[in-house]
CSV table of C-alpha atoms in Angstrom, one decimal:
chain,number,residue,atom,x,y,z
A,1,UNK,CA,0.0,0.0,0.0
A,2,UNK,CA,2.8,2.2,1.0
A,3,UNK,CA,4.0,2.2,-2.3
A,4,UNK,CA,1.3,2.6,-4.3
A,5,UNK,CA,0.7,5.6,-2.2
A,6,UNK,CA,5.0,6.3,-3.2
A,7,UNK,CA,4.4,5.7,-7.0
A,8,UNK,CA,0.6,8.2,-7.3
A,9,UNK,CA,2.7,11.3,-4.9
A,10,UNK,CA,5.7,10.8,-7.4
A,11,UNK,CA,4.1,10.6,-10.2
A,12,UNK,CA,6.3,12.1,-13.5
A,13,UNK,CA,3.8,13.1,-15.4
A,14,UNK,CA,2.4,15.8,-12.4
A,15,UNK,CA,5.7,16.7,-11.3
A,16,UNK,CA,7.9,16.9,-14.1
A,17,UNK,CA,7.3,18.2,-17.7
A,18,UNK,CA,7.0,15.8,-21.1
A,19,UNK,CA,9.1,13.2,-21.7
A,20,UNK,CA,11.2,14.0,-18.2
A,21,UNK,CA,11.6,11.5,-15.6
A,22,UNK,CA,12.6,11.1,-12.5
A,23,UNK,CA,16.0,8.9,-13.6
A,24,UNK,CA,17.0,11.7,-16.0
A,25,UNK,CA,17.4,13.5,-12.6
A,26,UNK,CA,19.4,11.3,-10.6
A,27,UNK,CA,22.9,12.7,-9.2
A,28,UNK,CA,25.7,11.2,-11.6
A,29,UNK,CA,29.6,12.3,-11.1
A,30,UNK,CA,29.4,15.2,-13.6
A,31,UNK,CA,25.8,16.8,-12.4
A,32,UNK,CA,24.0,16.9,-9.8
A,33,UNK,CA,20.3,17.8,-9.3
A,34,UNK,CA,17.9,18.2,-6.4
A,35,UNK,CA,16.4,15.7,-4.6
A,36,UNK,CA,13.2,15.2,-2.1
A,37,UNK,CA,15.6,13.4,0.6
A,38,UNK,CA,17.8,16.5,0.4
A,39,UNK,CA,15.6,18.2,2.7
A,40,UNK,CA,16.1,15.7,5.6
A,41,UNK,CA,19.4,17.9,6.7
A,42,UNK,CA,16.1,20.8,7.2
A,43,UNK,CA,15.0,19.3,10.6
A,44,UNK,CA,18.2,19.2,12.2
A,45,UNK,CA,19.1,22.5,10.7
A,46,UNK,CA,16.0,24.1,12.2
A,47,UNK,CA,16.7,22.4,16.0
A,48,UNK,CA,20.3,24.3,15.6
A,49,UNK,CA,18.7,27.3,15.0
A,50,UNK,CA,16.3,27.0,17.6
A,51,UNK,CA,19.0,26.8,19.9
A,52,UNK,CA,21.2,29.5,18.7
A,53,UNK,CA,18.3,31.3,18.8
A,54,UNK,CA,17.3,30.7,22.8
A,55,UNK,CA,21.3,31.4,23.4
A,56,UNK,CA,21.0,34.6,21.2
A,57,UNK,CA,17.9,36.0,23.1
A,58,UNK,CA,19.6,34.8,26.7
A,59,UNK,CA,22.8,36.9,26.4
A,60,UNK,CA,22.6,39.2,23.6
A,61,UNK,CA,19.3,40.3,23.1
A,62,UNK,CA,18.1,40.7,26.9
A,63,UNK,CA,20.9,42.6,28.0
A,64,UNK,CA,20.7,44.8,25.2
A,65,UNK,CA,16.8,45.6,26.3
A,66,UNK,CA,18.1,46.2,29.7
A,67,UNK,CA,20.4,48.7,28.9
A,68,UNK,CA,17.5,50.0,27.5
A,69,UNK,CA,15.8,50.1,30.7
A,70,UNK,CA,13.1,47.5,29.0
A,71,UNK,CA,12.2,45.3,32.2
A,72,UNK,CA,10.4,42.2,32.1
A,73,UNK,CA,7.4,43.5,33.9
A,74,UNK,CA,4.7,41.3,33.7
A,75,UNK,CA,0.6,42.5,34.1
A,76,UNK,CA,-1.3,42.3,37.1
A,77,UNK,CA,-2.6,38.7,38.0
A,78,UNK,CA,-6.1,38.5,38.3
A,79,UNK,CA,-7.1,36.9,41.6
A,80,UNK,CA,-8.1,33.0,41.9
A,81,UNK,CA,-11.2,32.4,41.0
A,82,UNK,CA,-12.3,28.8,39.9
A,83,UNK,CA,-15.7,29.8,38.5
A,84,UNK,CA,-14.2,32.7,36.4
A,85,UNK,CA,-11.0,30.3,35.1
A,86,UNK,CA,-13.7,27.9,34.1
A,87,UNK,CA,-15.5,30.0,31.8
A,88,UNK,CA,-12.1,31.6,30.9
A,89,UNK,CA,-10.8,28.6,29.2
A,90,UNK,CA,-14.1,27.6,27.6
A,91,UNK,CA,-14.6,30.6,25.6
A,92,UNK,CA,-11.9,32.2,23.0
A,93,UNK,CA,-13.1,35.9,24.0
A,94,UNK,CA,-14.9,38.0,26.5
A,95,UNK,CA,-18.4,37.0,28.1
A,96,UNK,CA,-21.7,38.3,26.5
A,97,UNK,CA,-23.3,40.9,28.4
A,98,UNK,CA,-26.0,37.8,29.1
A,99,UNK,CA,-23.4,35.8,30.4
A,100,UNK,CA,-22.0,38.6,32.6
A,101,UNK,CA,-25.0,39.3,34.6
A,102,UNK,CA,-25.5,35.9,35.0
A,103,UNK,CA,-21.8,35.8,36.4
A,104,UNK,CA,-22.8,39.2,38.6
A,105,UNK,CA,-25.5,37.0,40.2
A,106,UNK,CA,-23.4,33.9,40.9
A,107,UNK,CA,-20.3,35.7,42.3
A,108,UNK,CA,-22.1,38.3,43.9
A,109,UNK,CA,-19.7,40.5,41.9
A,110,UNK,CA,-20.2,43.8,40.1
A,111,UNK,CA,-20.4,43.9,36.2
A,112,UNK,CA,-17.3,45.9,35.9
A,113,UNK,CA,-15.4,44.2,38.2
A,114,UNK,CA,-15.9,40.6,36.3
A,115,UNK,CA,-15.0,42.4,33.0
A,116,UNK,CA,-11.7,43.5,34.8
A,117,UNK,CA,-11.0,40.0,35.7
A,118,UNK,CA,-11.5,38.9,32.5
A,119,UNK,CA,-9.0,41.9,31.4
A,120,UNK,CA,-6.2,40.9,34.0
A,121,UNK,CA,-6.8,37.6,33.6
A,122,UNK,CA,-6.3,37.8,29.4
A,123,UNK,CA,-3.1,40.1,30.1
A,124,UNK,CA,-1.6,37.8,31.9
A,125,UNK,CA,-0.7,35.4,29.7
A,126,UNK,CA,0.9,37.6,27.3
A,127,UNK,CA,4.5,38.2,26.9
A,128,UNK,CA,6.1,40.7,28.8
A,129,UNK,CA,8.1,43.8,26.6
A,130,UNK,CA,11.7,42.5,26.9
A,131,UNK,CA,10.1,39.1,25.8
A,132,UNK,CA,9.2,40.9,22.8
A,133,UNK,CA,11.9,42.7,22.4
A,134,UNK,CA,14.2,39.8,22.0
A,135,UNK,CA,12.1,38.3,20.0
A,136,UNK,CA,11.9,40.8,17.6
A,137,UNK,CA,15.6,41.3,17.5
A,138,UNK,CA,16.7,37.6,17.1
A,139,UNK,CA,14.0,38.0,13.8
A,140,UNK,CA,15.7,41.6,12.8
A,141,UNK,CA,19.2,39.4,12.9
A,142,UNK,CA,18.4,36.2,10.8
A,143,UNK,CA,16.3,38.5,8.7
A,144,UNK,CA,19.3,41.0,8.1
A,145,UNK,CA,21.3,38.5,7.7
A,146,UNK,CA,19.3,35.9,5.2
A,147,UNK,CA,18.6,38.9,3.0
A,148,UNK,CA,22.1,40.2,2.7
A,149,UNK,CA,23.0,36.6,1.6
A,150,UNK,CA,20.8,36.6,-1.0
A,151,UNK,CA,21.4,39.7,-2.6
A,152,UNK,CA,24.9,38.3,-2.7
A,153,UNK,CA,24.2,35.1,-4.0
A,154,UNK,CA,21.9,36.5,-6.7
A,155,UNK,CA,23.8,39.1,-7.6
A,156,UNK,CA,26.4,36.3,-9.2
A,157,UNK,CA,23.7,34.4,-11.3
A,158,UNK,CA,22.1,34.9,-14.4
A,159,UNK,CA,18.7,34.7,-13.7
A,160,UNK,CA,18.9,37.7,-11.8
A,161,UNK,CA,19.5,39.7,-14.3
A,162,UNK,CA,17.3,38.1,-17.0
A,163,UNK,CA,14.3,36.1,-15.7
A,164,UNK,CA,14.0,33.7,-18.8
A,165,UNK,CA,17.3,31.7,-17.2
A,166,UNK,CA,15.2,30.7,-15.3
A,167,UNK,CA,14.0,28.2,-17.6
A,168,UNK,CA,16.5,27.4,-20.0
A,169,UNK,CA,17.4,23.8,-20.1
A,170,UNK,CA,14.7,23.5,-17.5
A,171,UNK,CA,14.3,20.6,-15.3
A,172,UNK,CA,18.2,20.1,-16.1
A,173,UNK,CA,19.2,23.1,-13.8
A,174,UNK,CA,22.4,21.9,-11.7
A,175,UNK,CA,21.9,22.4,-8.2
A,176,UNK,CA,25.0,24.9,-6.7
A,177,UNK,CA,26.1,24.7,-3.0
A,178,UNK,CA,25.4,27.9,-2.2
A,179,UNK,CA,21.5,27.3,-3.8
A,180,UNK,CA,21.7,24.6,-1.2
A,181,UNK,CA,22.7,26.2,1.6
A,182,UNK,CA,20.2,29.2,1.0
A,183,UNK,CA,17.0,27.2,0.7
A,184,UNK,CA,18.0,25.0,3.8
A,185,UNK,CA,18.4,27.7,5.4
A,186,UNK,CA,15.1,29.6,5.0
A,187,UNK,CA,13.4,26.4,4.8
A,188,UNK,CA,15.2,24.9,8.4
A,189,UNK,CA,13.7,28.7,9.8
A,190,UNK,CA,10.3,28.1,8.9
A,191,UNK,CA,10.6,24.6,10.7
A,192,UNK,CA,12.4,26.2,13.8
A,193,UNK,CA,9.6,28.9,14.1
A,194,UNK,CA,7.0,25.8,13.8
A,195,UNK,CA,8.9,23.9,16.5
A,196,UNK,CA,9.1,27.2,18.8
A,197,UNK,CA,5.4,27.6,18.5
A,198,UNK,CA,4.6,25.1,20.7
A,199,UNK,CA,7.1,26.1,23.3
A,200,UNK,CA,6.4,30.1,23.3
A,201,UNK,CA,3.8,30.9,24.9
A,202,UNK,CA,0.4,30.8,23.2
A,203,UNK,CA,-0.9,33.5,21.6
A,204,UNK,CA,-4.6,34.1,19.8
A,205,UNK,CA,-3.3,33.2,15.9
A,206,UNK,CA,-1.7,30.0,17.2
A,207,UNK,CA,-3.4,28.4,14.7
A,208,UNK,CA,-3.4,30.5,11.6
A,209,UNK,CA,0.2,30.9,12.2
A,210,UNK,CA,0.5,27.4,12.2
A,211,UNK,CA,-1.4,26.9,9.5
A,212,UNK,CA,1.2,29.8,7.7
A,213,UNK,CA,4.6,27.5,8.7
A,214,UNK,CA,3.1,24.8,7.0
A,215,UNK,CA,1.9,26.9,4.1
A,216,UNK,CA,5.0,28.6,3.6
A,217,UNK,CA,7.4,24.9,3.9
A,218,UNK,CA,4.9,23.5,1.8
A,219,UNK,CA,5.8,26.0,-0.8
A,220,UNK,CA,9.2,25.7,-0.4
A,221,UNK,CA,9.6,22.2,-0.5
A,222,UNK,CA,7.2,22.0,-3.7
A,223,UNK,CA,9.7,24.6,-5.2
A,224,UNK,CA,13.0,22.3,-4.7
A,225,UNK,CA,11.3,19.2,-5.7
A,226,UNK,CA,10.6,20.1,-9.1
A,227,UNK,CA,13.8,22.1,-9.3
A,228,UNK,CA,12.2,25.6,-10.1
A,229,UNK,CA,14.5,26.9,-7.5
A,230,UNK,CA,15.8,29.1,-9.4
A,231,UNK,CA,12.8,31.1,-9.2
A,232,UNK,CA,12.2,30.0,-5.9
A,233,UNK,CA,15.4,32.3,-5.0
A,234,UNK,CA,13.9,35.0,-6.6
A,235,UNK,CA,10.6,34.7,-4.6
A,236,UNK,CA,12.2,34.6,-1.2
A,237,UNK,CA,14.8,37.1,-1.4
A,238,UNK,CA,11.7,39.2,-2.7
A,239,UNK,CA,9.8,38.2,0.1
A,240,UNK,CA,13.0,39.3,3.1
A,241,UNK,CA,13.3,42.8,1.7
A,242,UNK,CA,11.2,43.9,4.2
A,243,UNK,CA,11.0,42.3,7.6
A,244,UNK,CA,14.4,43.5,8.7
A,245,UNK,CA,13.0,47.4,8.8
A,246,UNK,CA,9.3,46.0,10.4
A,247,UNK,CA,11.4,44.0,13.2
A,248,UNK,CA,13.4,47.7,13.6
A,249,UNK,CA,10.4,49.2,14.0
A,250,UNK,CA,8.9,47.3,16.6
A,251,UNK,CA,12.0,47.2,18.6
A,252,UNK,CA,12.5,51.0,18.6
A,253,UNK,CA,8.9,51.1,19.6
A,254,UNK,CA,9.4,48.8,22.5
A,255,UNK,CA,12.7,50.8,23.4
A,256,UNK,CA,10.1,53.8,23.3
A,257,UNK,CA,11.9,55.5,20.3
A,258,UNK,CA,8.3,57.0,18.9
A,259,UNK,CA,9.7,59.0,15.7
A,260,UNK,CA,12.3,56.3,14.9
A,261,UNK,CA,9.7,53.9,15.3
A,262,UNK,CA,7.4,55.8,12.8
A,263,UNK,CA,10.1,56.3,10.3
A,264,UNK,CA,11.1,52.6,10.1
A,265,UNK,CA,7.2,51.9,9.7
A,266,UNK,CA,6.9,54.2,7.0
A,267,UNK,CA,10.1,52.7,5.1
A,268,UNK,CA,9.0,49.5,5.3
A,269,UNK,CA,5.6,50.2,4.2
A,270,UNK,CA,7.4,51.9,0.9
A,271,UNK,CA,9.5,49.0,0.4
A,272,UNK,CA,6.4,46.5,1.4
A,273,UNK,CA,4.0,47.7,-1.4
A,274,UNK,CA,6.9,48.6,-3.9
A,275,UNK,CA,8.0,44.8,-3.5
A,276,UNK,CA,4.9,43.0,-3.5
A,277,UNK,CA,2.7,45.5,-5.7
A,278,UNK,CA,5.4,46.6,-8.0
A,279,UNK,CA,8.1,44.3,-8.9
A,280,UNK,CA,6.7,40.8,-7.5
A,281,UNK,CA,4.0,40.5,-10.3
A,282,UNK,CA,6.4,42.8,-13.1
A,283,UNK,CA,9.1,40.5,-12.5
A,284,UNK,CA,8.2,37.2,-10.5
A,285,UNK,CA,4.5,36.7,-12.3
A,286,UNK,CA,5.5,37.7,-15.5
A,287,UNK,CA,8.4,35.2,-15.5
A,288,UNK,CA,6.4,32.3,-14.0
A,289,UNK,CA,3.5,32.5,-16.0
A,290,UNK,CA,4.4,34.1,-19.7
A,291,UNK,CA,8.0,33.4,-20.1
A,292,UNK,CA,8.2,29.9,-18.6
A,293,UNK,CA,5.1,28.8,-20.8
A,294,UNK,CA,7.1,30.1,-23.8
A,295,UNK,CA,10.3,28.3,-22.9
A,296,UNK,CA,8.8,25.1,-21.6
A,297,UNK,CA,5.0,25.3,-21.6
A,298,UNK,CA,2.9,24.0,-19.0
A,299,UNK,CA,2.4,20.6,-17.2
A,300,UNK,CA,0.5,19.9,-14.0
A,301,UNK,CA,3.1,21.2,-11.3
A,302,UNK,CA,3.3,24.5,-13.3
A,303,UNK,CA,-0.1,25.2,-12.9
A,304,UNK,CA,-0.6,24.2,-8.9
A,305,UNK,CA,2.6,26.7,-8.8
A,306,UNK,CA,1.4,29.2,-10.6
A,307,UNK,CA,-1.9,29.3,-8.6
A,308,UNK,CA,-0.2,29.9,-5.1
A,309,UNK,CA,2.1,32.9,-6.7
A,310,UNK,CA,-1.4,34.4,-7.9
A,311,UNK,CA,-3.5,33.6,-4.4
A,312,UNK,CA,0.0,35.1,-3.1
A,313,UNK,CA,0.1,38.2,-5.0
A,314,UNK,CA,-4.0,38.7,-3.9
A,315,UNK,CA,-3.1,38.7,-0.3
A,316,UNK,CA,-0.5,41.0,-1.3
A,317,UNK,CA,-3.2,43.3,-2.3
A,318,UNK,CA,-5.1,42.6,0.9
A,319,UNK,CA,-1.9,43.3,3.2
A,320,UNK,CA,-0.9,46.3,1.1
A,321,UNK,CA,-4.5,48.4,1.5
A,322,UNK,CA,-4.1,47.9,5.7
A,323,UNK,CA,0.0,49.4,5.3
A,324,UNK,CA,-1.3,52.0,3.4
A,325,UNK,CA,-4.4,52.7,5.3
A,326,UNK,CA,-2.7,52.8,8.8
A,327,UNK,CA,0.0,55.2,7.1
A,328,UNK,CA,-2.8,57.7,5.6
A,329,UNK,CA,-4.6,58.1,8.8
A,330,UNK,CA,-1.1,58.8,10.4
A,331,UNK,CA,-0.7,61.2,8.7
A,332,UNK,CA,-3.6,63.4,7.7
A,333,UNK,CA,-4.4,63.5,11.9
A,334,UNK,CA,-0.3,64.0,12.4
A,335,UNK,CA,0.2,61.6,15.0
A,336,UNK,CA,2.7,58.4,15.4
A,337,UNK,CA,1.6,55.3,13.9
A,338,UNK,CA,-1.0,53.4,15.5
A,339,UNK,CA,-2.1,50.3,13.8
A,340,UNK,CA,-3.5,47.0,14.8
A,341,UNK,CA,-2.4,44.4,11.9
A,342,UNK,CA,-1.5,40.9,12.4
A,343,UNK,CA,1.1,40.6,9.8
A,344,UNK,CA,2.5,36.8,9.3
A,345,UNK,CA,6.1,36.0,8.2
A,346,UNK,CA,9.2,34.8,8.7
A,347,UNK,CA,8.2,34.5,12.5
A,348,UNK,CA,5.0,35.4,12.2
A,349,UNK,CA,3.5,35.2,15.6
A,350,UNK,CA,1.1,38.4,16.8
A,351,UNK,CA,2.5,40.0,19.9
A,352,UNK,CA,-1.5,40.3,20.9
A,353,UNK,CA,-0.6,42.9,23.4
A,354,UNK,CA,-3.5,44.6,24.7
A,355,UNK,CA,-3.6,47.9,26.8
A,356,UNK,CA,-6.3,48.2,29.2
A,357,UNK,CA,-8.9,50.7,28.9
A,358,UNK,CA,-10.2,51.1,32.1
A,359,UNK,CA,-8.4,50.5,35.6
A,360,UNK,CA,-9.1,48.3,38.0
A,361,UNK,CA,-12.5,49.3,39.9
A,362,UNK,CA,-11.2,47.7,43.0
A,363,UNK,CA,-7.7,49.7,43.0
A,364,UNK,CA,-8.6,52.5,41.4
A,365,UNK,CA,-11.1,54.6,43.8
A,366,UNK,CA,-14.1,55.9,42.6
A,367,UNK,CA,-14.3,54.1,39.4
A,368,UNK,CA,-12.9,56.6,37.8
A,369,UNK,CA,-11.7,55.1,33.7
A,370,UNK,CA,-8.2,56.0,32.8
A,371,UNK,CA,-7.3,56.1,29.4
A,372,UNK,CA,-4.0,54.5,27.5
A,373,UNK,CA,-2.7,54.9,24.4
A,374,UNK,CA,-2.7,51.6,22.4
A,375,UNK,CA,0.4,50.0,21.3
A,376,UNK,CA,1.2,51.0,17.7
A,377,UNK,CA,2.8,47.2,17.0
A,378,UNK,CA,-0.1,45.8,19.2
A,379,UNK,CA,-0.3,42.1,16.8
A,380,UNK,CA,2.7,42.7,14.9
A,381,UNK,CA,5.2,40.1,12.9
A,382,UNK,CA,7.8,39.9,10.5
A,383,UNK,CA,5.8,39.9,6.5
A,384,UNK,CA,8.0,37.5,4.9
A,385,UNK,CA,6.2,37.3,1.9
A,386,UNK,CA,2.9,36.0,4.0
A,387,UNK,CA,0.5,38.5,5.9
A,388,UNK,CA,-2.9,37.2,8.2
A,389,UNK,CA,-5.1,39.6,8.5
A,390,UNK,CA,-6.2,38.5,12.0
A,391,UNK,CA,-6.6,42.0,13.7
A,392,UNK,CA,-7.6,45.2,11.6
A,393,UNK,CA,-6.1,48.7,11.5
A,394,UNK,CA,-7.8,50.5,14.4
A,395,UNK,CA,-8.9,54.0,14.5
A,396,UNK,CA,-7.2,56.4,16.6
């Protein structure tokens, strides 16, 4: 059964185009080509990183955000209560104003008061700021560095300069070491982020972030299997341009740097929308869709490839509208950047930080509501080519 299941996955004539087969593929002495049990080195790759990366954050990253007087201070625990946790971990947001009063009956308790613990209680299991913050800068780091080494690498080849070598003597493209190395690398990330998941702590997009890991490795993998990585180099370095000036951004907004946080946002919302509005569909699309079917026409793979870049490039769209709305409102009311957007990439989490509207009616005295300004990265990640729209721009 197992190989009948082997021989329909790995079928030649979805994978590869006419008259190809898998054995024309097979490493000999003077070429060598990718393979699908390549990617085994990816898992034990992405364990190393996830290491270097808990090392990273221990003792570079934290004291960093301490010499930035960023302290892990955490909320305000709300107080025990077993009735309260019960319905707290049965429902995935606040009470109904039905089930409140019928909670204000039960405990005896005030309206207000429940609503509070349902506050403290929610903010206690985010991450504190210097969490966040090191984090964010372990992200700006790889993302830094992963991009630099593409520009580098792509700089050197062909295909970066003209797009149609992309698909000359396509599938017999040799594989190169440094092709290698970058796509383990990115792909050994997106495997480390899904392995740190599930040892962070967990936030409200657990699951559409999970859902983005195995999106993104899916494409990824699909990419080196049927050796259009070539293109696949293309699409990622593409895809880094930006997250290195988002994760600056929110870290000079968690070091409390407002107009340096505001000026990063606005240069990576530039080079966000110029990326993936501009020259992903001018010179990714056009490439992928016109001048490969020209070159070497279509066959099943092409098309389920072809369809992610376009379902890609719509969410693109999507993403780009939220940039450019939070910018606008920024600036026609000339205030810093306030924005609510759960953007998904290369780490992808949300940092669902929320800032309490109201005190405490039991600390704070005559019930008396104290205002605070929201975070502007309240449910921020790194883009990396894949956004969720899980939160919406909020008004000011």
């Amino acid at each position: 059964m197992a190989a009948g299941f082997s021989a329909w996955f790995w079928n030649e004539r979805f994978w590869l185009p006419h008259n190809v087969t898998w054995a024309d593929l097979k490493n000999t002495e003077g070429a060598e080509y990718p393979q699908a049990s390549d990617l085994y080195l990816a898992f034990p790759v992405a364990l190393a990183i996830f290491l270097v990366r808990l090392l990273f954050e221990r003792f570079i990253a934290k004291p960093c955000a301490l010499r930035l007087q960023i302290q892990a201070a955490r909320p305000r625990k709300a107080h025990p209560n077993a009735i309260l946790e019960k319905v707290f971990t049965s429902i995935t947001k606040s009470p109904d104003e039905r089930r409140l009063e019928g909670l204000s009956k039960q405990l005896d308790w005030d309206v207000r008061k429940i609503q509070s613990w349902f506050r403290h209680r929610r903010n206690q299991d985010k991450p504190s700021t210097l969490t966040k913050f090191s984090e964010s800068m372990w992200r700006l780091v790889f993302y830094f560095y992963i991009f630099s080494y593409g520009v580098r690498f792509l700089s050197k080849v062909p295909w970066f300069w003209d797009t149609r070598h992309c698909w000359y003597n396509y599938p017999y493209q040799q594989l190169t070491v440094d092709m290698y190395y970058y796509y383990t690398v990115e792909l050994s990330f997106y495997w480390s982020l899904m392995f740190s998941q599930f040892t962070d702590i967990k936030r409200k997009d657990f699951f559409v972030m999970l859902l983005h890991h195995f999106a993104t490795v899916g494409l990824i993998t699909f990419s080196y299997v049927n050796n259009m990585l070539r293109v696949g180099t293309l699409v990622m370095c593409l895809h880094d341009a930006s997250d290195s000036l988002l994760e600056a951004a929110k870290l000079a907004n968690y070091a409390k740097y407002q107009r340096i946080c505001d000026s990063l946002f606005m240069a990576f919302g530039f080079v966000f929308v110029s990326t993936r509005l501009g020259i992903y569909p001018v010179w990714i699309l056009k490439t992928t869709l016109f001048e490969s079917w020209e070159i070497i026409g279509p066959y099943p793979s092409w098309w389920v490839f072809n369809t992610l870049l376009i379902v890609l490039q719509i969410l693109h769209g999507i993403w780009s509208y939220l940039i450019i709305r939070i910018a606008y409102k920024s600036i026609m009311k000339g205030k810093s950047v306030k924005w609510d957007l759960c953007l998904v990439s290369k780490d992808d989490r949300s940092d669902i930080e929320s800032s309490s509207e109201d005190d405490d009616p039991m600390t704070n005295g005559g019930g008396h509501t104290r205002r605070h300004r929201h975070s502007p990265y309240k449910g921020t990640n790194g883009t990396n080519g894949h956004l969720s729209p899980g939160a919406w721009a909020e008004e000011h």
